[in-house]
Amino acid sequence: MRLEKCWFCSSTIYPGHGIQFVRNDATIFRFCRSKCHKNFKMKRNPRKVKWTKAYRRLHGKDMTQDSTFEFERKRNRPERYDRNLAENTLKAIKKIDKIRVDREAKHHALRMKGKRAKEQKEATKELEQSIHMVKAPAALQEEPSLTLPKIKVQVLKPQTENHLMEE
Amino acid sequence: MSRVASTWSTVGRSLMGSIGNHSSGLLRTSHDIMTRLGCSNFFSQQQRTFIQMRTNLKVVDNSGAKRVMCIQALKGKKGARLGDTIIASVKEAQPRGKVKKGEVVYGVVVRAAMQRGRCDGSEIKFDDNAVVLVNKQGEPIGTRVFGPVPHELRKKKHVKILTLAEHIA
């Protein structure tokens, strides 16, 4: 049993899934589901299709080089079964997966860094430029404090209540 | 329309096959070219079916025949699939070969465009329909087999064809 990678989207193909297409020059294309297969038949380039791993790696959205990828390289020599080896491999797979996920999260965080500052800058700029769509310019000139979104109002409620009570 | 489509796709495939070394960059650019040439989306959405009477098949050994037309699928009410034997009539042959035009021969289907399920649950399909001519005992007439063959043939006891094959899919 071998877990293959889909030619189009690079996801793993588990046993019992997918279609294998063999071209006459003996190149084998494996697809994980009919979505990838149909895209292939439409002659779409996976490097241009946004949701594939190929696109994401090419455009720097996902990690490209990492030592954790070395463990998943294809090995063609079958290993003799050794129970200890199998047990250790299973444990290692879990750990390597965790490390890989952590590193991907870090990569994503690094990619998204500076987004909050950028959004804040854009918001303040928009406020400066387009406040006239919300408040009339005449009103803004009268009270410059109106340009700020927060306005503090003193509540005079207890004195009025006393008045009513007196009457 | 579908016939035109199939010829277009075979032209496309042979183009890509003849490019030789398949560096992914080259393959991708030829893909781009094909899409830019305005290939419609309806191209390969054909429903592939069995090999039945009047099906033309390519002959992929050096027995002398080039094209063969199926006249009977042994086993199977609807037709033959990957790995089955058929009776065929030779429609086109090379001038000096072991078989001549008009002969009735047996053949083993080694490539079928219709997908065939494997015992592990996946499916396999090829680009075209191809056959290897055999005699009544199941031994191939030719001495070479071209192109990839599936390993379904092992179960059907066509071991000789597998040994002659250059690539087993």
XYZ file of C-alpha atoms in Angstrom:
336
model
C 0.000 0.000 0.000
C 1.352 3.354 -0.886
C -0.090 6.808 -0.347
C 0.242 8.718 -3.575
C -0.021 12.404 -4.305
C -2.656 13.800 -6.601
C -1.048 15.211 -9.723
C -3.292 18.210 -9.779
C -3.840 19.338 -6.218
C -1.005 17.466 -4.438
C -3.225 16.030 -1.755
C -2.686 12.456 -0.598
C -4.634 9.744 -2.342
C -5.668 7.033 0.089
C -6.303 3.470 -1.078
C -9.641 3.049 -2.782
C -9.868 6.584 -4.033
C -9.241 8.267 -7.292
C -8.439 7.451 -10.875
C -5.112 6.667 -12.476
C -4.631 7.771 -16.057
C -1.803 6.207 -18.039
C -0.756 8.050 -21.145
C 0.790 6.236 -24.090
C 4.241 7.491 -23.202
C 3.820 5.639 -19.890
C 3.463 8.731 -17.695
C 0.979 8.003 -14.945
C -1.286 10.734 -13.645
C -3.056 10.077 -10.390
C -6.026 12.106 -9.289
C -7.582 12.203 -5.881
C -11.095 12.984 -7.029
C -13.073 13.783 -10.122
C -12.653 17.509 -9.553
C -8.925 17.237 -10.209
C -9.510 14.751 -13.023
C -11.949 17.028 -14.789
C -9.635 19.986 -14.435
C -6.880 17.923 -15.969
C -9.099 16.947 -18.884
C -9.837 20.632 -19.406
C -6.072 21.043 -19.761
C -5.839 23.477 -16.893
C -2.435 24.228 -15.524
C -2.351 23.450 -11.791
C 0.152 26.233 -11.307
C -2.537 28.697 -12.306
C -5.436 27.206 -10.389
C -5.705 28.999 -7.098
C -6.664 26.192 -4.752
C -3.886 23.767 -5.652
C -0.725 23.266 -3.646
C 1.315 23.946 -6.777
C -0.098 27.459 -7.026
C 0.307 28.128 -3.332
C 3.905 26.993 -3.301
C 4.715 28.936 -6.440
C 3.232 32.158 -5.099
C 4.796 31.876 -1.659
C 1.579 31.245 0.232
C 2.842 27.959 1.661
C 6.243 26.757 2.800
C 8.406 25.488 -0.005
C 11.633 24.327 1.591
C 11.694 22.624 4.915
C 13.553 19.731 6.433
C 10.268 18.052 7.379
C 9.576 17.495 3.687
C 12.649 15.308 3.420
C 10.928 12.604 5.446
C 8.181 12.260 2.884
C 10.404 11.597 -0.073
C 9.586 8.580 -2.175
C 11.637 5.518 -1.363
C 11.617 2.636 -3.771
C 13.494 0.080 -1.710
C 11.129 -1.981 0.423
C 12.179 -2.256 4.039
C 12.218 -5.554 5.827
C 9.533 -5.567 8.470
C 10.866 -4.790 11.894
C 8.411 -4.213 14.680
C 10.572 -1.717 16.524
C 11.216 0.219 13.366
C 7.510 0.351 12.577
C 6.673 1.542 16.090
C 9.350 4.220 16.041
C 8.265 5.350 12.606
C 4.700 5.796 13.765
C 5.800 7.872 16.723
C 8.091 9.900 14.512
C 5.329 10.555 12.005
C 3.195 12.105 14.716
C 5.999 14.320 15.951
C 7.086 15.390 12.488
C 3.522 16.285 11.613
C 3.218 18.460 14.679
C 6.467 20.227 13.867
C 5.454 20.735 10.275
C 2.100 22.213 11.257
C 3.809 24.548 13.718
C 6.233 25.732 11.087
C 3.459 26.291 8.592
C 1.574 28.337 11.163
C 4.680 30.429 11.729
C 5.088 30.928 8.022
C 1.493 32.042 7.779
C 1.904 34.423 10.719
C 4.987 35.894 9.123
C 3.103 36.353 5.889
C 0.220 38.111 7.649
C 2.503 40.279 9.785
C 1.907 43.955 9.417
C -1.652 43.398 8.314
C -3.183 45.054 11.374
C -1.019 48.151 11.094
C -1.775 48.374 7.404
C -5.502 48.047 7.979
C -5.378 50.745 10.680
C -3.527 53.116 8.370
C -5.992 52.508 5.587
C -8.916 53.094 7.955
C -7.566 56.442 9.202
C -6.861 57.554 5.647
C -10.349 56.632 4.561
C -11.790 58.497 7.526
C -9.862 61.629 6.596
C -10.796 61.458 2.946
C -14.394 60.304 3.029
C -15.805 61.719 6.273
C -17.780 64.174 4.113
C -19.968 61.273 3.002
C -21.128 60.785 6.559
C -21.136 64.257 8.048
C -21.746 67.520 6.176
C -18.586 69.653 5.741
C -20.338 72.689 7.256
C -20.994 70.775 10.454
C -17.389 69.599 10.551
C -16.110 73.134 10.317
C -18.326 74.336 13.174
C -17.191 71.738 15.593
C -13.842 70.197 14.753
C -14.429 67.670 17.503
C -17.095 66.093 15.307
C -14.381 64.600 13.150
C -13.563 62.227 15.949
C -15.927 59.291 16.267
C -16.183 59.444 20.059
C -18.191 62.215 21.713
C -18.479 62.414 25.456
C -21.840 63.611 26.784
C -22.490 64.428 30.478
C -25.538 62.702 31.865
C -27.732 65.103 33.989
C -30.333 62.521 34.966
C -30.492 62.609 38.877
C -31.332 66.386 39.095
C -34.357 66.123 36.809
C -35.684 63.272 38.891
C -35.488 65.400 41.999
C -37.553 68.044 40.239
C -40.307 65.566 39.513
C -40.234 64.281 43.054
C -40.641 67.780 44.416
C -43.745 68.373 42.375
C -18.521 16.751 -32.761
C -17.196 14.117 -30.379
C -15.207 12.491 -33.201
C -13.544 15.828 -33.977
C -12.930 16.232 -30.298
C -11.275 12.843 -29.990
C -8.963 13.526 -32.941
C -8.043 16.885 -31.432
C -7.224 15.279 -28.115
C -5.142 12.539 -29.773
C -3.264 15.220 -31.738
C -2.705 17.072 -28.516
C -1.512 13.974 -26.711
C 0.843 12.927 -29.474
C 2.211 16.490 -29.579
C 2.910 16.375 -25.905
C 4.284 12.866 -26.155
C 6.671 13.805 -28.940
C 8.130 16.634 -26.914
C 10.285 13.926 -25.431
C 11.696 14.765 -22.061
C 8.865 15.807 -19.838
C 10.245 18.687 -17.872
C 7.208 20.047 -16.169
C 7.804 23.509 -17.562
C 7.564 22.283 -21.140
C 4.437 20.321 -20.381
C 2.831 23.285 -18.783
C 3.580 25.587 -21.690
C 2.086 23.147 -24.156
C -0.968 23.006 -21.901
C -1.113 26.776 -22.087
C -0.869 26.723 -25.840
C -3.705 24.254 -26.111
C -5.970 26.353 -23.910
C -5.116 29.481 -25.806
C -5.880 27.773 -29.102
C -9.451 27.749 -27.892
C -10.031 24.117 -26.953
C -13.551 23.965 -25.673
C -14.424 22.565 -22.279
C -16.486 19.800 -23.801
C -13.492 18.003 -25.120
C -12.829 14.988 -23.007
C -16.123 14.584 -21.229
C -16.857 11.464 -23.250
C -18.447 8.440 -21.735
C -16.078 5.607 -22.478
C -17.626 2.182 -22.934
C -16.748 -1.387 -23.743
C -14.965 -2.746 -26.768
C -17.635 -4.300 -28.919
C -18.341 -5.241 -32.490
C -16.984 -2.705 -34.995
C -14.598 -1.170 -32.500
C -11.322 -0.196 -34.112
C -8.282 -0.981 -32.076
C -4.638 -0.200 -32.477
C -2.241 -3.125 -32.681
C 0.797 -2.627 -30.493
C 3.009 -5.519 -31.381
C 5.149 -6.328 -34.369
C 2.913 -9.024 -35.774
C 2.352 -6.989 -38.921
C -1.153 -5.683 -38.408
C -1.781 -2.005 -37.787
C -5.482 -1.676 -37.175
C -7.958 -4.308 -36.276
C -11.728 -4.280 -35.938
C -13.383 -6.248 -33.183
C -15.988 -8.714 -34.363
C -16.696 -10.516 -31.124
C -15.874 -10.038 -27.484
C -15.409 -13.425 -25.865
C -16.874 -13.252 -22.364
C -19.043 -10.329 -21.562
C -22.472 -9.501 -22.827
C -21.826 -5.806 -23.258
C -18.328 -6.058 -24.587
C -14.704 -6.520 -23.749
C -12.729 -4.535 -21.236
C -9.119 -4.204 -20.224
C -7.484 -7.613 -20.184
C -10.155 -9.530 -22.091
C -9.690 -11.412 -25.344
C -11.525 -10.545 -28.509
C -11.872 -11.914 -31.999
C -10.956 -9.332 -34.575
C -10.567 -8.830 -38.281
C -7.411 -7.235 -39.586
C -8.263 -4.050 -41.432
C -4.837 -2.603 -42.058
C -1.543 -4.440 -42.148
C 2.066 -3.860 -42.974
C 3.114 -5.348 -46.302
C 5.440 -8.067 -45.003
C 4.050 -9.270 -41.729
C 2.868 -12.417 -40.072
C -0.772 -11.465 -40.544
C -2.478 -10.180 -43.655
C -5.408 -7.909 -44.208
C -8.737 -9.643 -43.870
C -7.553 -12.337 -41.513
C -9.562 -13.227 -38.451
C -7.362 -13.217 -35.369
C -7.610 -13.344 -31.608
C -6.378 -10.440 -29.546
C -5.882 -9.388 -25.948
C -6.921 -5.875 -24.990
C -3.944 -4.223 -23.325
C -5.127 -0.628 -23.229
C -8.675 0.575 -22.930
C -10.042 4.075 -22.668
C -12.735 2.792 -20.333
C -11.647 2.730 -16.731
C -11.306 -0.569 -15.004
C -11.540 -0.989 -11.280
C -8.611 -2.468 -9.467
C -8.863 -4.737 -6.469
C -7.609 -1.981 -4.148
C -10.540 0.235 -5.143
C -8.796 2.642 -7.477
C -9.423 2.849 -11.194
C -7.097 2.907 -14.120
C -7.610 4.067 -17.646
C -5.504 4.585 -20.706
C -5.446 6.979 -23.585
C -6.550 4.687 -26.398
C -7.755 1.184 -27.215
C -4.952 -1.187 -28.056
C -4.668 -4.896 -28.616
C -1.943 -7.516 -28.867
C -2.615 -10.327 -31.334
C -2.469 -13.821 -29.913
C -3.115 -17.297 -31.169
C -5.812 -19.615 -29.909
C -3.622 -20.752 -27.017
C -3.076 -17.204 -25.813
C 0.512 -16.850 -26.917
C 1.401 -13.588 -28.659
C 2.095 -13.776 -32.372
C 4.537 -10.874 -32.341
C 7.813 -10.621 -30.505
C 7.614 -7.083 -29.151
C 4.966 -5.058 -27.393
C 4.961 -1.272 -27.452
C 3.626 1.134 -24.886
C 2.466 0.561 -21.320
C 0.421 -2.479 -20.338
C -1.577 -3.003 -17.151
C -0.736 -5.700 -14.663
C -4.289 -6.997 -14.881
C -2.819 -9.310 -17.503
C -1.031 -11.288 -14.849
C -4.278 -12.434 -13.344
C -5.564 -13.366 -16.767
C -2.485 -15.507 -17.279
C -1.010 -13.486 -20.142
C 2.420 -13.601 -18.612
C 4.194 -13.741 -21.973
C 2.792 -10.361 -22.952
C 3.949 -8.913 -19.637
C 7.476 -10.149 -20.213
C 7.585 -8.529 -23.624
C 6.177 -5.234 -22.390
C 8.399 -2.210 -21.990
C 6.400 -0.625 -19.203
C 3.872 -2.105 -16.830
C 1.391 0.408 -15.520
